[in-house]
Amino acid sequence: NAGVTQTPKFQVLKTGQSMTLQCAQDMNHNSMYWYRQDPGMGLRLIYYSASEGTTDKGEVPNGYNVSRLNKREFSLRLESAAPSQTSVYFCASRSGTGGRNTIYFGEGSWLTVV
Amino acid sequence: GESVGLHLPTLSVQEGDNSIINCAYSNSASDYFIWYKQESGKGPQFIIDIRSNMDKRQGQRVTVLLNKTVKHLSLQIAATQPGDSAVYFCAEILDTGGFKTIFGAGTRLFVKA
């Protein structure tokens, strides 16, 4: 049981390049989330998916797109990377049933845009 | 608007003392509040949660207090240990069909041996 797995762990991009962050969870959770965390700051919600087939914008969606490929996988895409998107990205998932509200996080993806 | 914030950005305590980390929130419609711990280079980890219809919940060495009148949340850590050194986030969960979770800025806890 790996929990939430996200790849890559580290990535350096040039301004204007595109890339996709992959996330998968093996806990059969309904809801999945993408957050970014800037140095010394809290986590800000980019997009979330309440269930397979649905996605919604969070606090800071501009410059990002997401795909809930199936129940397990939720990817985050940067179409044209900008230096302002340099951050640590966390994928998370939540059961959404039985009153359990715990969100389980991946280990993070460190992205630098130069 | 939706916001969750913390009163103190850093907190330094002596090993063995009790720690209190505070949090203010603005959305009275939130259903749950959660405290997370984040160690350097890792993702946040769940500590304890509390429903909006409760005012206190206890876990192992931790207690969360919720005061809805003043929209204030606190995390109390008993007998603080060096392993408790981390950044602590409070978060509020809005049941908008996806349980959107909004995090505060975080408080860094330093435990002095």
Coordinates of N, CA and C in Angstrom, one line a residue:
Chain A
N1 N 0.9 -1.2 0.0 CA 0.0 0.0 0.0 C 0.9 1.2 0.0
A2 N 1.0 1.9 -1.2 CA 2.0 3.0 -1.3 C 1.3 4.3 -0.9
G3 N 0.0 4.4 -0.8 CA -0.6 5.7 -0.5 C -0.8 6.6 -1.7
V4 N -0.2 7.8 -1.6 CA -0.3 8.7 -2.7 C 1.1 8.8 -3.3
T5 N 1.2 8.6 -4.6 CA 2.5 8.6 -5.3 C 2.5 9.6 -6.4
Q6 N 3.5 10.5 -6.4 CA 3.5 11.5 -7.4 C 4.9 11.6 -8.0
T7 N 4.9 11.9 -9.3 CA 6.2 11.9 -10.1 C 6.1 13.1 -11.1
P8 N 7.3 13.7 -11.4 CA 8.6 13.4 -10.9 C 8.8 14.1 -9.5
K9 N 9.9 13.7 -8.8 CA 10.2 14.3 -7.5 C 10.8 15.7 -7.7
F10 N 11.7 15.8 -8.7 CA 12.3 17.1 -9.1 C 12.3 17.3 -10.6
Q11 N 12.1 18.6 -11.0 CA 12.1 18.9 -12.4 C 12.5 20.3 -12.6
V12 N 13.3 20.6 -13.6 CA 13.7 21.9 -13.9 C 13.2 22.1 -15.4
L13 N 12.4 23.2 -15.5 CA 11.9 23.6 -16.8 C 12.4 24.9 -17.3
K14 N 12.4 25.1 -18.6 CA 12.6 26.4 -19.1 C 11.3 27.1 -19.3
T15 N 11.3 28.4 -19.2 CA 10.1 29.2 -19.4 C 9.5 28.8 -20.8
G16 N 8.2 28.6 -20.8 CA 7.4 28.2 -22.0 C 7.3 26.7 -22.2
Q17 N 8.1 25.9 -21.5 CA 8.0 24.5 -21.7 C 6.7 24.0 -21.0
S18 N 6.3 22.8 -21.4 CA 5.1 22.2 -20.8 C 5.6 20.9 -20.1
M19 N 4.8 20.5 -19.1 CA 5.0 19.3 -18.5 C 3.8 18.8 -17.7
T20 N 3.8 17.6 -17.3 CA 2.6 17.0 -16.6 C 3.2 16.3 -15.3
L21 N 2.6 16.7 -14.2 CA 2.9 16.0 -12.9 C 1.8 14.9 -12.8
Q22 N 2.3 13.7 -12.5 CA 1.5 12.6 -12.3 C 1.2 12.3 -10.9
C23 N 0.0 11.8 -10.6 CA -0.3 11.4 -9.2 C -1.3 10.2 -9.3
A24 N -1.0 9.3 -8.4 CA -1.8 8.1 -8.3 C -2.0 7.7 -6.8
Q25 N -3.2 7.2 -6.5 CA -3.4 6.8 -5.1 C -4.0 5.4 -5.2
D26 N -3.6 4.6 -4.2 CA -4.1 3.2 -4.2 C -5.0 2.9 -3.0
M27 N -5.7 3.9 -2.5 CA -6.6 3.8 -1.4 C -8.0 3.8 -1.7
N28 N -8.3 3.8 -3.0 CA -9.7 3.8 -3.5 C -10.5 5.1 -3.1
H29 N -9.7 6.2 -3.0 CA -10.4 7.4 -2.5 C -11.1 8.1 -3.7
N30 N -12.2 8.8 -3.3 CA -13.0 9.5 -4.3 C -12.4 10.8 -4.7
S31 N -11.9 11.6 -3.7 CA -11.5 13.0 -4.0 C -10.0 13.1 -4.1
M32 N -9.5 13.9 -5.0 CA -8.1 14.1 -5.2 C -7.9 15.6 -5.4
Y33 N -6.7 16.0 -5.0 CA -6.3 17.4 -4.9 C -4.9 17.7 -5.4
W34 N -4.7 18.9 -6.0 CA -3.4 19.4 -6.2 C -3.2 20.7 -5.5
Y35 N -2.1 20.8 -4.7 CA -1.8 22.0 -4.0 C -0.4 22.5 -4.5
R36 N -0.1 23.7 -4.3 CA 1.2 24.2 -4.4 C 1.6 24.9 -3.1
Q37 N 2.9 24.8 -2.8 CA 3.4 25.4 -1.6 C 4.7 26.2 -1.9
D38 N 4.6 27.5 -1.7 CA 5.7 28.4 -1.9 C 6.5 28.5 -0.6
P39 N 7.8 28.9 -0.7 CA 8.7 28.9 0.5 C 8.0 29.7 1.7
G40 N 8.0 29.1 2.8 CA 7.5 29.8 4.0 C 6.0 30.1 4.0
M41 N 5.3 29.4 3.1 CA 3.9 29.7 3.0 C 3.1 28.4 3.2
G42 N 1.8 28.5 3.3 CA 0.9 27.4 3.4 C 0.6 26.8 2.0
L43 N -0.2 25.8 2.0 CA -0.6 25.1 0.8 C -1.8 25.9 0.1
R44 N -1.7 26.1 -1.1 CA -2.8 26.7 -1.9 C -3.4 25.7 -2.9
L45 N -4.7 25.6 -2.9 CA -5.4 24.6 -3.7 C -5.4 25.1 -5.2
I46 N -4.9 24.3 -6.1 CA -4.9 24.6 -7.5 C -6.2 24.1 -8.1
Y47 N -6.4 22.8 -8.1 CA -7.6 22.1 -8.6 C -7.9 21.0 -7.7
Y48 N -9.2 20.5 -7.7 CA -9.5 19.3 -7.0 C -10.6 18.6 -7.8
S49 N -10.7 17.3 -7.5 CA -11.6 16.4 -8.2 C -12.4 15.7 -7.1
A50 N -13.7 16.0 -7.0 CA -14.5 15.4 -6.0 C -14.7 13.9 -6.3
S51 N -14.8 13.5 -7.5 CA -15.0 12.1 -7.9 C -14.5 11.9 -9.3
E52 N -14.4 10.7 -9.7 CA -14.0 10.4 -11.0 C -14.9 11.1 -12.1
G53 N -14.3 11.8 -13.0 CA -15.1 12.5 -14.0 C -15.4 13.9 -13.7
T54 N -15.0 14.4 -12.5 CA -15.3 15.8 -12.2 C -14.0 16.5 -11.8
T55 N -13.9 17.8 -12.1 CA -12.8 18.6 -11.7 C -13.3 20.0 -11.4
D56 N -12.7 20.7 -10.4 CA -13.1 22.0 -10.1 C -11.9 22.9 -9.8
K57 N -12.0 24.2 -10.0 CA -10.9 25.1 -9.7 C -10.8 25.3 -8.2
G58 N -9.6 25.5 -7.8 CA -9.3 25.9 -6.4 C -9.0 27.4 -6.3
E59 N -8.1 27.7 -5.5 CA -7.7 29.2 -5.2 C -6.9 29.7 -6.4
V60 N -6.0 28.9 -6.9 CA -5.0 29.4 -7.9 C -4.9 28.6 -9.1
P61 N -5.9 28.5 -9.9 CA -6.0 27.6 -11.1 C -5.3 28.1 -12.3
N62 N -5.0 29.4 -12.4 CA -4.5 30.0 -13.6 C -3.1 29.4 -14.0
G63 N -3.0 29.0 -15.3 CA -1.8 28.4 -15.8 C -1.7 26.9 -15.6
Y64 N -2.7 26.3 -15.1 CA -2.8 24.9 -14.9 C -4.0 24.2 -15.5
N65 N -3.9 23.0 -15.9 CA -5.0 22.1 -16.2 C -4.9 20.8 -15.5
V66 N -6.0 20.1 -15.3 CA -5.9 18.8 -14.7 C -6.8 17.8 -15.4
S67 N -6.5 16.6 -15.2 CA -7.2 15.5 -15.8 C -7.4 14.4 -14.7
R68 N -8.7 14.0 -14.5 CA -8.9 12.9 -13.6 C -9.1 11.7 -14.5
L69 N -8.0 11.0 -14.7 CA -7.9 10.0 -15.7 C -8.8 8.8 -15.4
N70 N -8.9 8.5 -14.1 CA -9.7 7.4 -13.6 C -9.7 7.6 -12.1
K71 N -10.2 6.7 -11.3 CA -10.4 6.9 -9.9 C -9.0 7.0 -9.2
R72 N -8.0 6.4 -9.7 CA -6.7 6.3 -9.1 C -5.8 7.5 -9.5
E73 N -6.0 8.1 -10.7 CA -5.0 9.0 -11.2 C -5.6 10.4 -11.4
F74 N -4.8 11.4 -11.0 CA -5.1 12.8 -11.2 C -3.9 13.6 -11.6
S75 N -3.8 14.1 -12.8 CA -2.6 14.7 -13.3 C -2.8 16.2 -13.4
L76 N -1.7 16.9 -13.2 CA -1.6 18.4 -13.3 C -0.7 18.8 -14.4
R77 N -1.2 19.6 -15.3 CA -0.4 20.0 -16.5 C -0.1 21.5 -16.5
L78 N 1.1 21.8 -16.8 CA 1.5 23.2 -17.0 C 1.8 23.3 -18.5
E79 N 0.9 24.1 -19.2 CA 1.0 24.2 -20.6 C 2.2 25.0 -21.1
S80 N 2.5 26.1 -20.4 CA 3.5 27.0 -20.7 C 4.1 27.6 -19.4
A81 N 5.1 26.9 -18.9 CA 5.6 27.2 -17.6 C 6.2 28.6 -17.5
A82 N 5.9 29.2 -16.3 CA 6.4 30.5 -16.0 C 7.2 30.5 -14.7
P83 N 8.2 31.4 -14.5 CA 9.0 31.4 -13.3 C 8.1 31.4 -12.0
S84 N 6.9 32.1 -12.1 CA 6.0 32.2 -11.0 C 5.5 30.8 -10.6
Q85 N 5.6 29.8 -11.4 CA 5.1 28.5 -11.1 C 6.2 27.6 -10.4
T86 N 7.4 28.2 -10.1 CA 8.4 27.6 -9.3 C 7.8 27.3 -7.9
S87 N 7.7 26.1 -7.5 CA 7.1 25.8 -6.3 C 7.2 24.3 -6.0
V88 N 6.7 23.9 -4.8 CA 6.6 22.5 -4.5 C 5.1 22.1 -4.7
Y89 N 4.9 21.1 -5.4 CA 3.5 20.7 -5.7 C 3.2 19.4 -4.9
F90 N 2.0 19.4 -4.3 CA 1.6 18.2 -3.5 C 0.3 17.7 -4.1
C91 N 0.2 16.5 -4.3 CA -1.0 15.8 -4.7 C -1.6 15.2 -3.4
A92 N -2.9 15.1 -3.3 CA -3.5 14.5 -2.1 C -4.8 13.8 -2.5
S93 N -5.2 13.0 -1.6 CA -6.5 12.3 -1.8 C -7.2 12.1 -0.5
R94 N -8.5 11.9 -0.6 CA -9.4 11.8 0.6 C -10.5 10.8 0.2
S95 N -10.9 10.1 1.3 CA -11.9 9.0 1.1 C -13.2 9.6 0.7
G96 N -13.7 10.6 1.5 CA -15.0 11.2 1.1 C -16.2 10.4 1.6
T97 N -15.9 9.3 2.3 CA -17.1 8.5 2.8 C -16.9 8.2 4.3
G98 N -18.0 7.9 4.9 CA -17.9 7.5 6.3 C -17.4 8.6 7.3
G99 N -17.5 9.9 6.9 CA -17.2 10.9 7.8 C -15.7 11.1 7.9
R100 N -14.9 10.4 7.1 CA -13.4 10.5 7.3 C -13.0 11.7 6.4
N101 N -12.3 12.6 7.1 CA -11.9 13.8 6.4 C -10.4 13.9 6.2
T102 N -9.7 12.9 6.6 CA -8.2 13.0 6.5 C -7.8 13.0 5.1
I103 N -6.9 14.0 4.8 CA -6.3 14.0 3.4 C -4.9 13.4 3.5
Y104 N -4.6 12.6 2.6 CA -3.3 12.0 2.6 C -2.5 12.6 1.4
F105 N -1.3 13.0 1.8 CA -0.5 13.7 0.8 C 0.6 12.9 0.3
G106 N 1.0 13.2 -1.0 CA 2.2 12.6 -1.5 C 3.4 13.3 -1.0
E107 N 4.6 12.9 -1.4 CA 5.8 13.4 -0.9 C 6.3 14.8 -1.5
G108 N 5.6 15.2 -2.6 CA 5.9 16.5 -3.2 C 6.7 16.4 -4.4
S109 N 6.5 17.3 -5.3 CA 7.3 17.5 -6.5 C 7.9 18.9 -6.6
W110 N 9.2 18.9 -6.6 CA 9.9 20.2 -6.6 C 10.1 20.7 -8.0
L111 N 9.5 21.8 -8.4 CA 9.5 22.3 -9.8 C 10.2 23.6 -9.8
T112 N 11.2 23.8 -10.7 CA 11.9 25.0 -10.8 C 11.7 25.4 -12.3
V113 N 11.3 26.7 -12.5 CA 11.1 27.2 -13.9 C 12.1 28.3 -14.1
V114 N 13.0 28.2 -15.0 CA 14.1 29.2 -15.2 C 13.9 29.9 -16.5
Chain B
G1 N -14.4 36.6 2.6 CA -13.8 35.5 1.7 C -13.4 34.4 2.5
E2 N -12.9 33.4 1.8 CA -12.4 32.2 2.5 C -11.0 32.4 2.9
S3 N -10.7 32.3 4.2 CA -9.3 32.4 4.6 C -9.1 31.7 5.9
V4 N -8.0 31.2 6.1 CA -7.6 30.6 7.3 C -6.2 31.1 7.7
G5 N -6.0 31.7 8.8 CA -4.7 32.3 9.1 C -4.3 31.9 10.5
L6 N -3.1 32.2 10.8 CA -2.5 31.9 12.1 C -2.0 33.1 12.8
H7 N -2.1 33.1 14.1 CA -1.7 34.3 14.9 C -0.2 34.5 14.9
L8 N 0.6 33.3 15.1 CA 2.0 33.4 15.3 C 2.7 32.6 14.2
P9 N 3.7 33.2 13.5 CA 4.4 32.4 12.5 C 5.4 31.5 13.1
T10 N 6.0 31.8 14.2 CA 7.0 30.8 14.8 C 6.7 30.7 16.3
L11 N 7.0 29.6 16.9 CA 6.8 29.3 18.3 C 8.0 28.5 18.8
S12 N 8.7 29.0 19.8 CA 9.8 28.2 20.4 C 9.4 27.8 21.8
V13 N 9.6 26.5 22.1 CA 9.2 26.0 23.4 C 10.3 25.1 23.9
Q14 N 10.4 25.0 25.2 CA 11.4 24.1 25.9 C 10.8 22.7 25.9
E15 N 11.7 21.7 25.6 CA 11.3 20.3 25.7 C 10.6 20.0 27.0
G16 N 9.5 19.4 26.9 CA 8.7 19.0 28.1 C 7.6 20.0 28.4
D17 N 7.7 21.2 27.9 CA 6.6 22.2 28.1 C 5.4 21.9 27.2
N18 N 4.3 22.5 27.5 CA 3.2 22.4 26.6 C 3.2 23.5 25.5
S19 N 2.8 23.1 24.3 CA 2.7 24.1 23.2 C 1.3 24.4 22.8
I20 N 1.1 25.6 22.5 CA -0.3 26.0 22.0 C -0.1 26.8 20.7
I21 N -0.7 26.3 19.6 CA -0.6 26.9 18.3 C -2.0 27.4 18.0
N22 N -2.1 28.6 17.6 CA -3.4 29.2 17.3 C -3.7 29.4 15.8
C23 N -5.0 29.5 15.5 CA -5.4 29.7 14.2 C -6.8 30.4 14.2
A24 N -6.9 31.3 13.2 CA -8.2 32.0 13.0 C -8.7 31.7 11.7
Y25 N -10.0 31.5 11.6 CA -10.6 31.2 10.3 C -11.8 32.2 10.1
S26 N -12.2 32.3 8.8 CA -13.2 33.4 8.5 C -14.5 32.8 8.0
N27 N -14.5 31.5 7.6 CA -15.7 31.0 7.0 C -16.5 30.2 8.0
S28 N -17.6 30.7 8.5 CA -18.4 30.1 9.5 C -19.1 28.9 9.0
A29 N -19.1 28.6 7.7 CA -19.8 27.5 7.1 C -19.0 26.2 7.0
S30 N -17.7 26.3 7.5 CA -16.9 25.2 7.4 C -17.4 24.0 8.3
D31 N -17.2 22.8 7.8 CA -17.8 21.6 8.5 C -16.8 21.0 9.4
Y32 N -15.5 21.0 9.0 CA -14.5 20.3 9.7 C -13.2 21.2 9.8
F33 N -12.4 21.0 10.8 CA -11.1 21.6 10.9 C -10.1 20.6 11.2
I34 N -9.0 20.7 10.5 CA -7.9 19.7 10.7 C -6.6 20.4 11.0
W35 N -5.8 19.7 11.8 CA -4.4 20.2 12.0 C -3.5 19.2 11.4
Y36 N -2.5 19.7 10.6 CA -1.5 18.9 10.0 C -0.1 19.3 10.5
K37 N 0.8 18.4 10.4 CA 2.2 18.6 10.7 C 3.0 18.3 9.5
Q38 N 3.9 19.2 9.2 CA 4.8 19.1 8.0 C 6.2 19.2 8.4
E39 N 6.9 18.1 8.3 CA 8.4 18.1 8.5 C 9.1 18.5 7.2
S40 N 10.3 19.0 7.4 CA 11.1 19.5 6.3 C 11.2 18.5 5.2
G41 N 10.8 18.9 4.0 CA 11.0 18.0 2.8 C 9.9 16.9 2.6
K42 N 8.9 17.0 3.4 CA 7.8 16.0 3.4 C 6.5 16.6 3.2
G43 N 5.5 15.8 2.8 CA 4.2 16.3 2.7 C 3.5 16.4 4.1
P44 N 2.5 17.2 4.2 CA 1.8 17.3 5.5 C 1.2 16.0 6.0
Q45 N 1.1 15.8 7.3 CA 0.5 14.6 7.8 C -0.6 15.0 8.8
F46 N -1.7 14.2 8.7 CA -2.8 14.5 9.6 C -2.4 14.3 11.1
I47 N -2.9 15.2 11.9 CA -2.7 15.1 13.4 C -4.1 14.8 14.0
I48 N -5.0 15.7 13.9 CA -6.3 15.6 14.5 C -7.3 16.4 13.8
D49 N -8.6 16.0 13.9 CA -9.6 16.9 13.3 C -10.7 17.1 14.3
I50 N -11.6 18.0 14.0 CA -12.7 18.3 14.8 C -13.9 18.8 14.0
R51 N -15.1 18.3 14.3 CA -16.2 18.7 13.6 C -16.7 20.1 14.1
S52 N -17.4 20.8 13.3 CA -17.8 22.1 13.6 C -18.8 22.1 14.8
N53 N -19.5 21.0 15.1 CA -20.4 21.0 16.2 C -19.8 20.5 17.5
M54 N -18.5 20.5 17.5 CA -17.8 20.1 18.7 C -16.9 21.3 19.1
D55 N -16.5 21.3 20.4 CA -15.7 22.4 20.9 C -14.3 21.9 21.4
K56 N -14.2 20.6 21.5 CA -12.9 20.0 22.0 C -12.8 18.6 21.5
R57 N -11.6 18.2 21.2 CA -11.3 16.8 20.9 C -9.9 16.5 21.3
Q58 N -9.7 15.4 21.9 CA -8.4 15.0 22.4 C -7.9 13.8 21.6
G59 N -6.5 13.8 21.4 CA -5.9 12.7 20.8 C -4.7 12.3 21.7
Q60 N -3.8 11.6 21.2 CA -2.6 11.3 21.9 C -1.7 12.5 22.1
R61 N -1.6 13.1 23.2 CA -0.7 14.2 23.5 C -1.2 15.5 22.9
V62 N -2.2 15.4 22.1 CA -2.8 16.6 21.4 C -4.2 16.9 21.7
T63 N -4.6 18.1 21.8 CA -6.0 18.5 22.0 C -6.3 19.7 21.1
V64 N -7.4 19.6 20.4 CA -7.8 20.7 19.6 C -9.1 21.4 20.2
L65 N -9.0 22.7 20.2 CA -10.2 23.4 20.8 C -10.7 24.3 19.7
L66 N -12.0 24.4 19.6 CA -12.7 25.2 18.6 C -13.7 26.1 19.3
N67 N -13.5 27.4 19.0 CA -14.4 28.5 19.5 C -15.0 29.1 18.3
K68 N -16.2 28.7 18.0 CA -16.9 29.2 16.8 C -17.4 30.7 17.0
T69 N -17.5 31.1 18.2 CA -18.0 32.5 18.5 C -17.0 33.5 18.0
V70 N -15.7 33.2 18.2 CA -14.6 34.1 17.7 C -13.9 33.5 16.5
K71 N -14.4 32.4 16.0 CA -13.7 31.7 14.9 C -12.3 31.5 15.1
H72 N -12.0 30.7 16.1 CA -10.6 30.4 16.6 C -10.5 29.0 16.8
L73 N -9.3 28.5 16.4 CA -8.9 27.1 16.6 C -7.6 27.0 17.2
S74 N -7.4 26.1 18.1 CA -6.0 25.9 18.7 C -5.6 24.5 18.8
L75 N -4.3 24.3 18.7 CA -3.8 22.9 18.9 C -2.9 23.0 20.1
Q76 N -3.1 22.1 21.1 CA -2.3 22.0 22.2 C -1.5 20.7 22.2
I77 N -0.2 20.8 22.4 CA 0.6 19.6 22.4 C 1.2 19.5 23.8
A78 N 0.9 18.4 24.5 CA 1.4 18.2 25.8 C 2.8 17.6 25.8
A79 N 3.6 18.1 26.8 CA 5.0 17.5 26.9 C 5.7 17.5 25.6
T80 N 5.9 18.7 25.0 CA 6.5 18.8 23.7 C 7.9 18.1 23.6
Q81 N 8.1 17.4 22.5 CA 9.3 16.7 22.3 C 10.1 17.2 21.1
P82 N 11.4 17.0 21.0 CA 12.1 17.4 19.8 C 11.5 17.0 18.5
G83 N 10.9 15.8 18.5 CA 10.3 15.3 17.3 C 9.0 16.0 16.9
D84 N 8.6 16.9 17.8 CA 7.4 17.7 17.4 C 7.8 18.9 16.6
S85 N 9.1 19.2 16.5 CA 9.5 20.4 15.7 C 9.1 20.2 14.2
A86 N 8.3 21.1 13.7 CA 7.8 21.0 12.4 C 7.0 22.3 12.1
V87 N 6.4 22.4 11.0 CA 5.4 23.4 10.7 C 4.0 22.8 10.8
Y88 N 3.2 23.5 11.5 CA 1.8 23.1 11.8 C 0.8 23.9 11.0
F89 N -0.1 23.3 10.3 CA -1.1 24.0 9.6 C -2.5 23.6 10.1
C90 N -3.3 24.6 10.2 CA -4.7 24.4 10.4 C -5.4 24.4 9.0
A91 N -6.4 23.7 8.9 CA -7.2 23.7 7.6 C -8.7 23.6 7.9
E92 N -9.4 24.3 7.0 CA -10.9 24.2 7.1 C -11.4 23.5 5.9
I93 N -12.4 22.6 6.1 CA -13.0 21.9 5.0 C -14.4 22.4 4.8
L94 N -14.6 22.8 3.5 CA -15.9 23.3 3.1 C -16.6 22.2 2.4
D95 N -17.8 21.8 2.8 CA -18.5 20.7 2.2 C -19.3 21.3 1.0
T96 N -18.5 21.5 -0.1 CA -19.1 22.1 -1.3 C -19.2 21.0 -2.4
G97 N -19.2 19.8 -2.0 CA -19.3 18.7 -2.9 C -17.9 18.4 -3.5
G98 N -17.0 18.1 -2.6 CA -15.6 17.8 -3.0 C -14.7 18.1 -1.8
F99 N -15.3 18.6 -0.7 CA -14.6 18.8 0.5 C -13.4 19.6 0.3
K100 N -13.5 20.8 -0.3 CA -12.4 21.6 -0.6 C -11.7 22.0 0.7
T101 N -10.5 21.8 0.8 CA -9.7 22.1 2.0 C -8.8 23.3 1.8
I102 N -9.0 24.3 2.7 CA -8.2 25.5 2.6 C -7.3 25.5 3.8
F103 N -6.0 25.7 3.5 CA -5.0 25.7 4.6 C -4.6 27.2 5.0
G104 N -4.2 27.3 6.2 CA -3.6 28.5 6.7 C -2.1 28.6 6.4
A105 N -1.5 29.7 6.8 CA -0.1 29.9 6.4 C 0.9 29.0 7.1
G106 N 0.6 28.5 8.3 CA 1.4 27.6 9.1 C 2.2 28.3 10.2
T107 N 2.5 27.6 11.2 CA 3.3 28.0 12.3 C 4.5 27.1 12.5
R108 N 5.7 27.6 12.6 CA 6.9 26.7 12.8 C 7.1 26.6 14.2
L109 N 7.1 25.4 14.7 CA 7.4 25.1 16.1 C 8.8 24.6 16.3
F110 N 9.6 25.3 17.1 CA 10.9 24.9 17.5 C 10.9 24.4 18.9
V111 N 11.5 23.2 19.1 CA 11.5 22.6 20.5 C 13.0 22.6 20.9
K112 N 13.3 23.3 22.0 CA 14.6 23.4 22.5 C 14.9 22.3 23.5
A113 N 16.0 21.6 23.3 CA 16.3 20.5 24.2 C 16.9 21.0 25.6

